PDB file of C-alpha atoms and ligand atoms in Angstrom:
ATOM      1  CA  MET A  53       0.000   0.000   0.000  1.00 82.00           C
ATOM      2  CA  SER A  54       1.772   3.104  -1.236  1.00 85.00           C
ATOM      3  CA  SER A  55       0.286   5.589   1.246  1.00 93.00           C
ATOM      4  CA  TYR A  56       1.235   3.676   4.411  1.00 96.00           C
ATOM      5  CA  VAL A  57       4.324   4.999   6.149  1.00 95.00           C
ATOM      6  CA  GLU A  58       5.537   3.020   9.162  1.00 97.00           C
ATOM      7  CA  LEU A  59       6.738   5.249  11.989  1.00 98.00           C
ATOM      8  CA  PRO A  60       9.279   4.417  14.674  1.00 98.00           C
ATOM      9  CA  VAL A  61       7.386   3.311  17.818  1.00 98.00           C
ATOM     10  CA  ASP A  62       8.560   6.331  19.809  1.00 98.00           C
ATOM     11  CA  GLU A  63       7.165   8.632  17.203  1.00 98.00           C
ATOM     12  CA  MET A  64       3.874   6.696  17.177  1.00 98.00           C
ATOM     13  CA  ARG A  65       3.625   7.180  20.919  1.00 98.00           C
ATOM     14  CA  GLU A  66       4.411  10.861  20.642  1.00 98.00           C
ATOM     15  CA  ARG A  67       1.845  11.404  17.919  1.00 98.00           C
ATOM     16  CA  ALA A  68      -0.844   9.438  19.770  1.00 98.00           C
ATOM     17  CA  ARG A  69      -0.227  11.599  22.834  1.00 98.00           C
ATOM     18  CA  ALA A  70      -0.291  14.804  20.840  1.00 98.00           C
ATOM     19  CA  PHE A  71      -3.597  13.777  19.275  1.00 98.00           C
ATOM     20  CA  LEU A  72      -5.060  12.921  22.690  1.00 98.00           C
ATOM     21  CA  LYS A  73      -4.123  16.374  23.924  1.00 98.00           C
ATOM     22  CA  GLN A  74      -5.854  17.980  20.983  1.00 98.00           C
ATOM     23  CA  ALA A  75      -8.951  15.804  21.471  1.00 98.00           C
ATOM     24  CA  GLN A  76      -9.095  16.626  25.179  1.00 98.00           C
ATOM     25  CA  ASN A  77      -9.213  20.310  24.346  1.00 98.00           C
ATOM     26  CA  ARG A  78     -12.407  19.963  22.337  1.00 98.00           C
ATOM     27  CA  ARG A  79     -15.532  21.182  24.052  1.00 98.00           C
ATOM     28  CA  THR A  80     -19.050  21.354  22.755  1.00 97.00           C
ATOM     29  CA  VAL A  81     -20.194  24.958  22.729  1.00 97.00           C
ATOM     30  CA  ARG A  82     -23.767  26.243  22.813  1.00 96.00           C
ATOM     31  CA  ASP A  83     -23.265  29.979  22.310  1.00 97.00           C
ATOM     32  CA  PHE A  84     -21.886  31.083  18.984  1.00 98.00           C
ATOM     33  CA  SER A  85     -20.604  34.343  17.593  1.00 98.00           C
ATOM     34  CA  ASP A  86     -22.231  35.448  14.332  1.00 97.00           C
ATOM     35  CA  ARG A  87     -18.820  36.080  12.740  1.00 98.00           C
ATOM     36  CA  PRO A  88     -18.721  34.498   9.308  1.00 98.00           C
ATOM     37  CA  ILE A  89     -16.346  31.676   8.481  1.00 98.00           C
ATOM     38  CA  PRO A  90     -14.875  30.981   5.043  1.00 98.00           C
ATOM     39  CA  ARG A  91     -16.776  28.405   2.995  1.00 98.00           C
ATOM     40  CA  ASP A  92     -13.583  26.678   1.849  1.00 98.00           C
ATOM     41  CA  ILE A  93     -12.830  25.611   5.439  1.00 98.00           C
ATOM     42  CA  ILE A  94     -16.256  23.968   5.641  1.00 98.00           C
ATOM     43  CA  GLU A  95     -15.590  22.280   2.297  1.00 99.00           C
ATOM     44  CA  THR A  96     -12.247  20.904   3.489  1.00 99.00           C
ATOM     45  CA  CYS A  97     -13.742  19.549   6.727  1.00 99.00           C
ATOM     46  CA  ILE A  98     -16.569  17.871   4.807  1.00 99.00           C
ATOM     47  CA  LEU A  99     -14.048  16.254   2.455  1.00 99.00           C
ATOM     48  CA  ALA A 100     -12.279  14.879   5.549  1.00 99.00           C
ATOM     49  CA  ALA A 101     -15.609  13.492   6.831  1.00 99.00           C
ATOM     50  CA  GLY A 102     -16.065  11.771   3.478  1.00 98.00           C
ATOM     51  CA  THR A 103     -12.944   9.663   4.101  1.00 98.00           C
ATOM     52  CA  ALA A 104     -14.759   7.661   6.810  1.00 98.00           C
ATOM     53  CA  PRO A 105     -14.737   3.886   6.555  1.00 98.00           C
ATOM     54  CA  ASN A 106     -18.222   2.793   5.528  1.00 98.00           C
ATOM     55  CA  GLY A 107     -20.338  -0.192   4.584  1.00 98.00           C
ATOM     56  CA  ALA A 108     -19.500  -1.647   1.143  1.00 97.00           C
ATOM     57  CA  HIS A 109     -18.023   1.727   0.217  1.00 97.00           C
ATOM     58  CA  ARG A 110     -21.481   3.152  -0.457  1.00 97.00           C
ATOM     59  CA  GLN A 111     -20.562   6.414   1.278  1.00 98.00           C
ATOM     60  CA  PRO A 112     -24.139   6.809   2.510  1.00 98.00           C
ATOM     61  CA  TRP A 113     -23.903  10.429   3.635  1.00 98.00           C
ATOM     62  CA  ARG A 114     -24.988  13.834   2.435  1.00 98.00           C
ATOM     63  CA  PHE A 115     -23.972  17.098   4.045  1.00 98.00           C
ATOM     64  CA  VAL A 116     -26.115  20.193   3.568  1.00 98.00           C
ATOM     65  CA  ALA A 117     -24.101  23.251   4.596  1.00 99.00           C
ATOM     66  CA  VAL A 118     -26.433  26.147   5.327  1.00 98.00           C
ATOM     67  CA  SER A 119     -25.341  29.762   5.722  1.00 98.00           C
ATOM     68  CA  ASP A 120     -28.458  31.340   4.141  1.00 98.00           C
ATOM     69  CA  PRO A 121     -30.065  33.394   6.949  1.00 98.00           C
ATOM     70  CA  GLU A 122     -33.649  32.673   5.859  1.00 98.00           C
ATOM     71  CA  ILE A 123     -33.120  28.924   5.757  1.00 98.00           C
ATOM     72  CA  LYS A 124     -31.338  29.006   9.129  1.00 98.00           C
ATOM     73  CA  ARG A 125     -34.295  30.930  10.525  1.00 98.00           C
ATOM     74  CA  ALA A 126     -36.771  28.383   9.142  1.00 98.00           C
ATOM     75  CA  ILE A 127     -34.744  25.573  10.742  1.00 98.00           C
ATOM     76  CA  ARG A 128     -34.719  27.416  14.068  1.00 98.00           C
ATOM     77  CA  VAL A 129     -38.470  27.996  14.030  1.00 97.00           C
ATOM     78  CA  ALA A 130     -39.245  24.351  13.182  1.00 97.00           C
ATOM     79  CA  ALA A 131     -36.700  22.954  15.669  1.00 97.00           C
ATOM     80  CA  GLU A 132     -37.955  25.151  18.505  1.00 96.00           C
ATOM     81  CA  GLU A 133     -41.482  23.934  17.890  1.00 96.00           C
ATOM     82  CA  GLU A 134     -40.347  20.314  18.323  1.00 94.00           C
ATOM     83  CA  GLU A 135     -38.148  21.164  21.301  1.00 94.00           C
ATOM     84  CA  LYS A 136     -41.021  22.968  23.033  1.00 94.00           C
ATOM     85  CA  ALA A 137     -43.114  19.807  22.783  1.00 94.00           C
ATOM     86  CA  PHE A 138     -40.123  17.805  24.049  1.00 93.00           C
ATOM     87  CA  TYR A 139     -39.405  19.973  27.095  1.00 94.00           C
ATOM     88  CA  GLU A 140     -43.087  20.561  27.884  1.00 93.00           C
ATOM     89  CA  GLY A 141     -44.190  16.968  27.973  1.00 89.00           C
ATOM     90  CA  ARG A 142     -42.787  14.565  25.424  1.00 92.00           C
ATOM     91  CA  ALA A 143     -39.558  14.006  27.342  1.00 92.00           C
ATOM     92  CA  PRO A 144     -39.735  11.522  30.216  1.00 94.00           C
ATOM     93  CA  ASP A 145     -38.745  12.974  33.612  1.00 93.00           C
ATOM     94  CA  ASP A 146     -35.543  10.913  33.858  1.00 95.00           C
ATOM     95  CA  TRP A 147     -34.374  12.345  30.536  1.00 94.00           C
ATOM     96  CA  LEU A 148     -35.053  15.919  31.668  1.00 95.00           C
ATOM     97  CA  GLU A 149     -33.156  15.199  34.886  1.00 95.00           C
ATOM     98  CA  ALA A 150     -30.180  13.898  32.911  1.00 94.00           C
ATOM     99  CA  LEU A 151     -30.179  17.093  30.816  1.00 92.00           C
ATOM    100  CA  ALA A 152     -30.518  19.502  33.746  1.00 91.00           C
ATOM    101  CA  PRO A 153     -26.742  19.950  34.311  1.00 88.00           C
ATOM    102  CA  LEU A 154     -26.369  21.027  30.681  1.00 87.00           C
ATOM    103  CA  GLY A 155     -28.904  23.820  31.128  1.00 87.00           C
ATOM    104  CA  THR A 156     -30.562  23.203  27.755  1.00 92.00           C
ATOM    105  CA  ASP A 157     -34.089  24.341  26.966  1.00 93.00           C
ATOM    106  CA  GLU A 158     -36.325  24.793  23.926  1.00 95.00           C
ATOM    107  CA  LYS A 159     -34.650  28.002  22.819  1.00 96.00           C
ATOM    108  CA  LYS A 160     -32.137  27.406  20.024  1.00 97.00           C
ATOM    109  CA  PRO A 161     -30.785  30.819  18.970  1.00 97.00           C
ATOM    110  CA  PHE A 162     -27.588  29.224  17.674  1.00 98.00           C
ATOM    111  CA  LEU A 163     -29.553  27.723  14.783  1.00 98.00           C
ATOM    112  CA  GLU A 164     -29.926  31.261  13.474  1.00 97.00           C
ATOM    113  CA  GLY A 165     -26.870  32.982  14.905  1.00 97.00           C
ATOM    114  CA  ALA A 166     -24.042  30.594  14.038  1.00 98.00           C
ATOM    115  CA  PRO A 167     -22.504  31.120  10.600  1.00 98.00           C
ATOM    116  CA  TYR A 168     -22.953  27.529   9.396  1.00 98.00           C
ATOM    117  CA  LEU A 169     -25.303  24.633  10.059  1.00 98.00           C
ATOM    118  CA  ILE A 170     -24.055  21.401   8.535  1.00 98.00           C
ATOM    119  CA  VAL A 171     -27.071  19.132   8.335  1.00 98.00           C
ATOM    120  CA  VAL A 172     -25.893  15.538   8.088  1.00 98.00           C
ATOM    121  CA  PHE A 173     -28.180  13.140   6.251  1.00 98.00           C
ATOM    122  CA  ALA A 174     -27.898   9.355   6.207  1.00 98.00           C
ATOM    123  CA  GLU A 175     -28.813   7.779   2.888  1.00 98.00           C
ATOM    124  CA  SER A 176     -31.012   4.854   3.973  1.00 97.00           C
ATOM    125  CA  TYR A 177     -30.820   3.428   0.443  1.00 97.00           C
ATOM    126  CA  ALA A 178     -29.333   4.707  -2.815  1.00 95.00           C
ATOM    127  CA  VAL A 179     -31.334   5.578  -5.908  1.00 94.00           C
ATOM    128  CA  GLU A 180     -29.467   4.677  -9.109  1.00 92.00           C
ATOM    129  CA  GLU A 181     -29.552   6.867 -12.215  1.00 92.00           C
ATOM    130  CA  ASN A 182     -32.204   4.588 -13.742  1.00 94.00           C
ATOM    131  CA  GLY A 183     -34.376   5.114 -10.662  1.00 91.00           C
ATOM    132  CA  GLU A 184     -33.729   1.677  -9.154  1.00 95.00           C
ATOM    133  CA  LYS A 185     -33.193   1.454  -5.423  1.00 96.00           C
ATOM    134  CA  SER A 186     -30.062  -0.210  -4.080  1.00 95.00           C
ATOM    135  CA  LYS A 187     -29.291  -1.173  -0.540  1.00 96.00           C
ATOM    136  CA  ASN A 188     -26.817   0.605   1.707  1.00 96.00           C
ATOM    137  CA  TYR A 189     -25.133  -1.189   4.595  1.00 97.00           C
ATOM    138  CA  TYR A 190     -24.267  -0.170   8.155  1.00 98.00           C
ATOM    139  CA  VAL A 191     -25.640   3.270   7.442  1.00 98.00           C
ATOM    140  CA  SER A 192     -25.756   4.585  11.036  1.00 98.00           C
ATOM    141  CA  GLU A 193     -22.272   3.296  11.815  1.00 98.00           C
ATOM    142  CA  SER A 194     -20.866   4.822   8.618  1.00 98.00           C
ATOM    143  CA  VAL A 195     -22.520   8.207   9.084  1.00 98.00           C
ATOM    144  CA  GLY A 196     -21.643   8.228  12.785  1.00 98.00           C
ATOM    145  CA  ILE A 197     -17.964   7.729  12.007  1.00 98.00           C
ATOM    146  CA  ALA A 198     -18.087  10.401   9.271  1.00 99.00           C
ATOM    147  CA  THR A 199     -19.681  12.823  11.721  1.00 98.00           C
ATOM    148  CA  GLY A 200     -16.952  12.081  14.263  1.00 98.00           C
ATOM    149  CA  ILE A 201     -14.315  12.933  11.698  1.00 99.00           C
ATOM    150  CA  LEU A 202     -16.219  16.109  10.796  1.00 99.00           C
ATOM    151  CA  VAL A 203     -16.350  17.213  14.456  1.00 99.00           C
ATOM    152  CA  THR A 204     -12.623  16.509  14.793  1.00 98.00           C
ATOM    153  CA  ALA A 205     -11.737  18.307  11.554  1.00 99.00           C
ATOM    154  CA  ILE A 206     -13.638  21.401  12.673  1.00 98.00           C
ATOM    155  CA  HIS A 207     -11.860  21.341  16.013  1.00 98.00           C
ATOM    156  CA  GLU A 208      -8.482  20.930  14.307  1.00 98.00           C
ATOM    157  CA  ALA A 209      -9.302  23.900  12.086  1.00 98.00           C
ATOM    158  CA  GLY A 210      -9.725  26.014  15.221  1.00 98.00           C
ATOM    159  CA  LEU A 211     -13.513  26.337  15.149  1.00 98.00           C
ATOM    160  CA  VAL A 212     -16.118  24.986  17.553  1.00 98.00           C
ATOM    161  CA  SER A 213     -19.234  22.926  17.045  1.00 98.00           C
ATOM    162  CA  LEU A 214     -22.402  21.648  18.646  1.00 98.00           C
ATOM    163  CA  THR A 215     -24.024  18.352  17.743  1.00 98.00           C
ATOM    164  CA  HIS A 216     -27.719  19.112  17.810  1.00 96.00           C
ATOM    165  CA  THR A 217     -30.511  16.578  17.415  1.00 93.00           C
ATOM    166  CA  PRO A 218     -33.991  18.044  17.517  1.00 90.00           C
ATOM    167  CA  SER A 219     -36.420  15.179  17.585  1.00 86.00           C
ATOM    168  CA  PRO A 220     -38.159  14.362  15.328  1.00 90.00           C
ATOM    169  CA  MET A 221     -36.146  15.926  12.498  1.00 95.00           C
ATOM    170  CA  GLY A 222     -38.366  15.240   9.482  1.00 94.00           C
ATOM    171  CA  PHE A 223     -38.827  18.985   8.960  1.00 97.00           C
ATOM    172  CA  LEU A 224     -35.243  19.148   7.675  1.00 98.00           C
ATOM    173  CA  ASN A 225     -36.163  17.170   4.541  1.00 98.00           C
ATOM    174  CA  GLU A 226     -38.919  19.657   3.805  1.00 98.00           C
ATOM    175  CA  ILE A 227     -36.955  22.826   4.466  1.00 98.00           C
ATOM    176  CA  LEU A 228     -33.837  21.615   2.647  1.00 98.00           C
ATOM    177  CA  GLY A 229     -35.643  19.804  -0.173  1.00 98.00           C
ATOM    178  CA  ARG A 230     -33.997  16.434   0.434  1.00 98.00           C
ATOM    179  CA  PRO A 231     -35.530  13.212  -0.917  1.00 97.00           C
ATOM    180  CA  GLU A 232     -37.124  10.521   1.209  1.00 96.00           C
ATOM    181  CA  ASN A 233     -34.157   8.141   0.999  1.00 97.00           C
ATOM    182  CA  GLU A 234     -32.168  10.665   3.059  1.00 98.00           C
ATOM    183  CA  ARG A 235     -32.802  10.589   6.806  1.00 97.00           C
ATOM    184  CA  PRO A 236     -31.665  13.542   8.958  1.00 98.00           C
ATOM    185  CA  PHE A 237     -28.902  12.312  11.263  1.00 98.00           C
ATOM    186  CA  LEU A 238     -27.961  15.479  13.135  1.00 98.00           C
ATOM    187  CA  ILE A 239     -27.261  19.166  12.779  1.00 98.00           C
ATOM    188  CA  LEU A 240     -23.679  20.250  13.361  1.00 98.00           C
ATOM    189  CA  VAL A 241     -23.632  23.913  14.346  1.00 98.00           C
ATOM    190  CA  VAL A 242     -20.270  25.454  13.434  1.00 98.00           C
ATOM    191  CA  GLY A 243     -18.580  28.758  14.123  1.00 98.00           C
ATOM    192  CA  TYR A 244     -16.590  30.783  16.631  1.00 98.00           C
ATOM    193  CA  PRO A 245     -17.616  30.649  20.271  1.00 98.00           C
ATOM    194  CA  ALA A 246     -19.415  33.735  21.600  1.00 98.00           C
ATOM    195  CA  PRO A 247     -16.775  35.824  23.439  1.00 96.00           C
ATOM    196  CA  ASP A 248     -18.309  35.374  26.906  1.00 92.00           C
ATOM    197  CA  THR A 249     -19.449  31.779  26.572  1.00 95.00           C
ATOM    198  CA  THR A 250     -18.852  29.185  29.246  1.00 95.00           C
ATOM    199  CA  VAL A 251     -19.024  25.404  29.185  1.00 95.00           C
ATOM    200  CA  PRO A 252     -20.223  23.149  32.001  1.00 93.00           C
ATOM    201  CA  GLU A 253     -17.640  21.366  34.095  1.00 92.00           C
ATOM    202  CA  LEU A 254     -17.550  17.799  32.914  1.00 93.00           C
ATOM    203  CA  ARG A 255     -15.431  14.847  33.882  1.00 96.00           C
ATOM    204  CA  ARG A 256     -14.390  12.475  31.164  1.00 98.00           C
ATOM    205  CA  LYS A 257     -14.247   8.813  32.141  1.00 98.00           C
ATOM    206  CA  SER A 258     -10.805   7.468  32.947  1.00 98.00           C
ATOM    207  CA  LEU A 259      -9.080   4.773  30.935  1.00 98.00           C
ATOM    208  CA  GLU A 260      -9.974   2.171  33.573  1.00 98.00           C
ATOM    209  CA  GLU A 261     -13.617   3.077  33.214  1.00 98.00           C
ATOM    210  CA  ILE A 262     -13.745   2.741  29.464  1.00 98.00           C
ATOM    211  CA  VAL A 263     -11.393  -0.083  28.530  1.00 98.00           C
ATOM    212  CA  ILE A 264     -11.012  -3.758  29.240  1.00 98.00           C
ATOM    213  CA  PHE A 265      -7.854  -5.377  27.966  1.00 98.00           C
ATOM    214  CA  ILE A 266      -7.988  -9.148  27.517  1.00 98.00           C
ATOM    215  CA  GLU A 267      -4.398 -10.343  27.296  1.00 97.00           C
TER     216      GLU A 267
HETATM  217  N1  IYR B 511     -32.731  17.683  21.638  1.00 83.29           N
HETATM  218  C1  IYR B 511     -32.927  18.411  22.860  1.00 83.29           C
HETATM  219  C2  IYR B 511     -32.595  17.625  24.080  1.00 83.29           C
HETATM  220  C3  IYR B 511     -31.197  17.162  24.273  1.00 83.29           C
HETATM  221  C4  IYR B 511     -30.942  15.807  24.330  1.00 83.29           C
HETATM  222  C5  IYR B 511     -29.691  15.359  24.628  1.00 83.29           C
HETATM  223  I1  IYR B 511     -29.398  13.360  24.835  1.00 83.29           I
HETATM  224  C6  IYR B 511     -28.618  16.266  24.855  1.00 83.29           C
HETATM  225  O1  IYR B 511     -27.335  15.795  25.124  1.00 83.29           O
HETATM  226  C7  IYR B 511     -28.885  17.621  24.794  1.00 83.29           C
HETATM  227  C8  IYR B 511     -30.176  18.069  24.481  1.00 83.29           C
HETATM  228  C9  IYR B 511     -32.146  19.741  22.829  1.00 83.29           C
HETATM  229  O2  IYR B 511     -31.342  19.944  21.927  1.00 83.29           O
HETATM  230  O3  IYR B 511     -32.347  20.581  23.687  1.00 83.29           O
END
């Protein structure tokens, strides 16, 4: 394989540590500045997401990158309607309790204020040029991995993001004109953090809590 370059083990270790440090510095942000960001950076990060390993190489993802203020506003209005129903009754009490430390509510100003919303769609099945349907495989796994790479690419570029999942999300197909074989997966809100924003104090699980070695 021509692209594989074996590194000395010490360098591997060093690079793994450096990457961990970068990853540990990523925080999800909920308050965004309205400062614009260049489209080419979004394009580059989406290309990185498109390198994800995926089922049968079907690449079952679509990214809709929205900076149009009217479309962002329409998404905000529709999402807030769903969120209101969620917070005012649809959500079970234990779920609301779990969310309390995050301080979230039905108001989603970032959907309008952040410079970019990247709406990630999962292609449940493909439609060939002749109109025939063909199956995709491991769609959620594939799109989940692609989204992880997208989040990481945006962080590496020096921007911040929020993974947002209004539920249900069917309104996104309507607003964005996407066909029925594309299922909304999540909205990635992207931009600069608002200057005075804070993030909750969170503890990440330790290695012992997340790994079991069998050796
Ligand atoms: N979609 C709602 C609720 C929500 C759910 C989870 I799980 C979170 O980690 C955060 C929020 C909202 O966006 O407010």
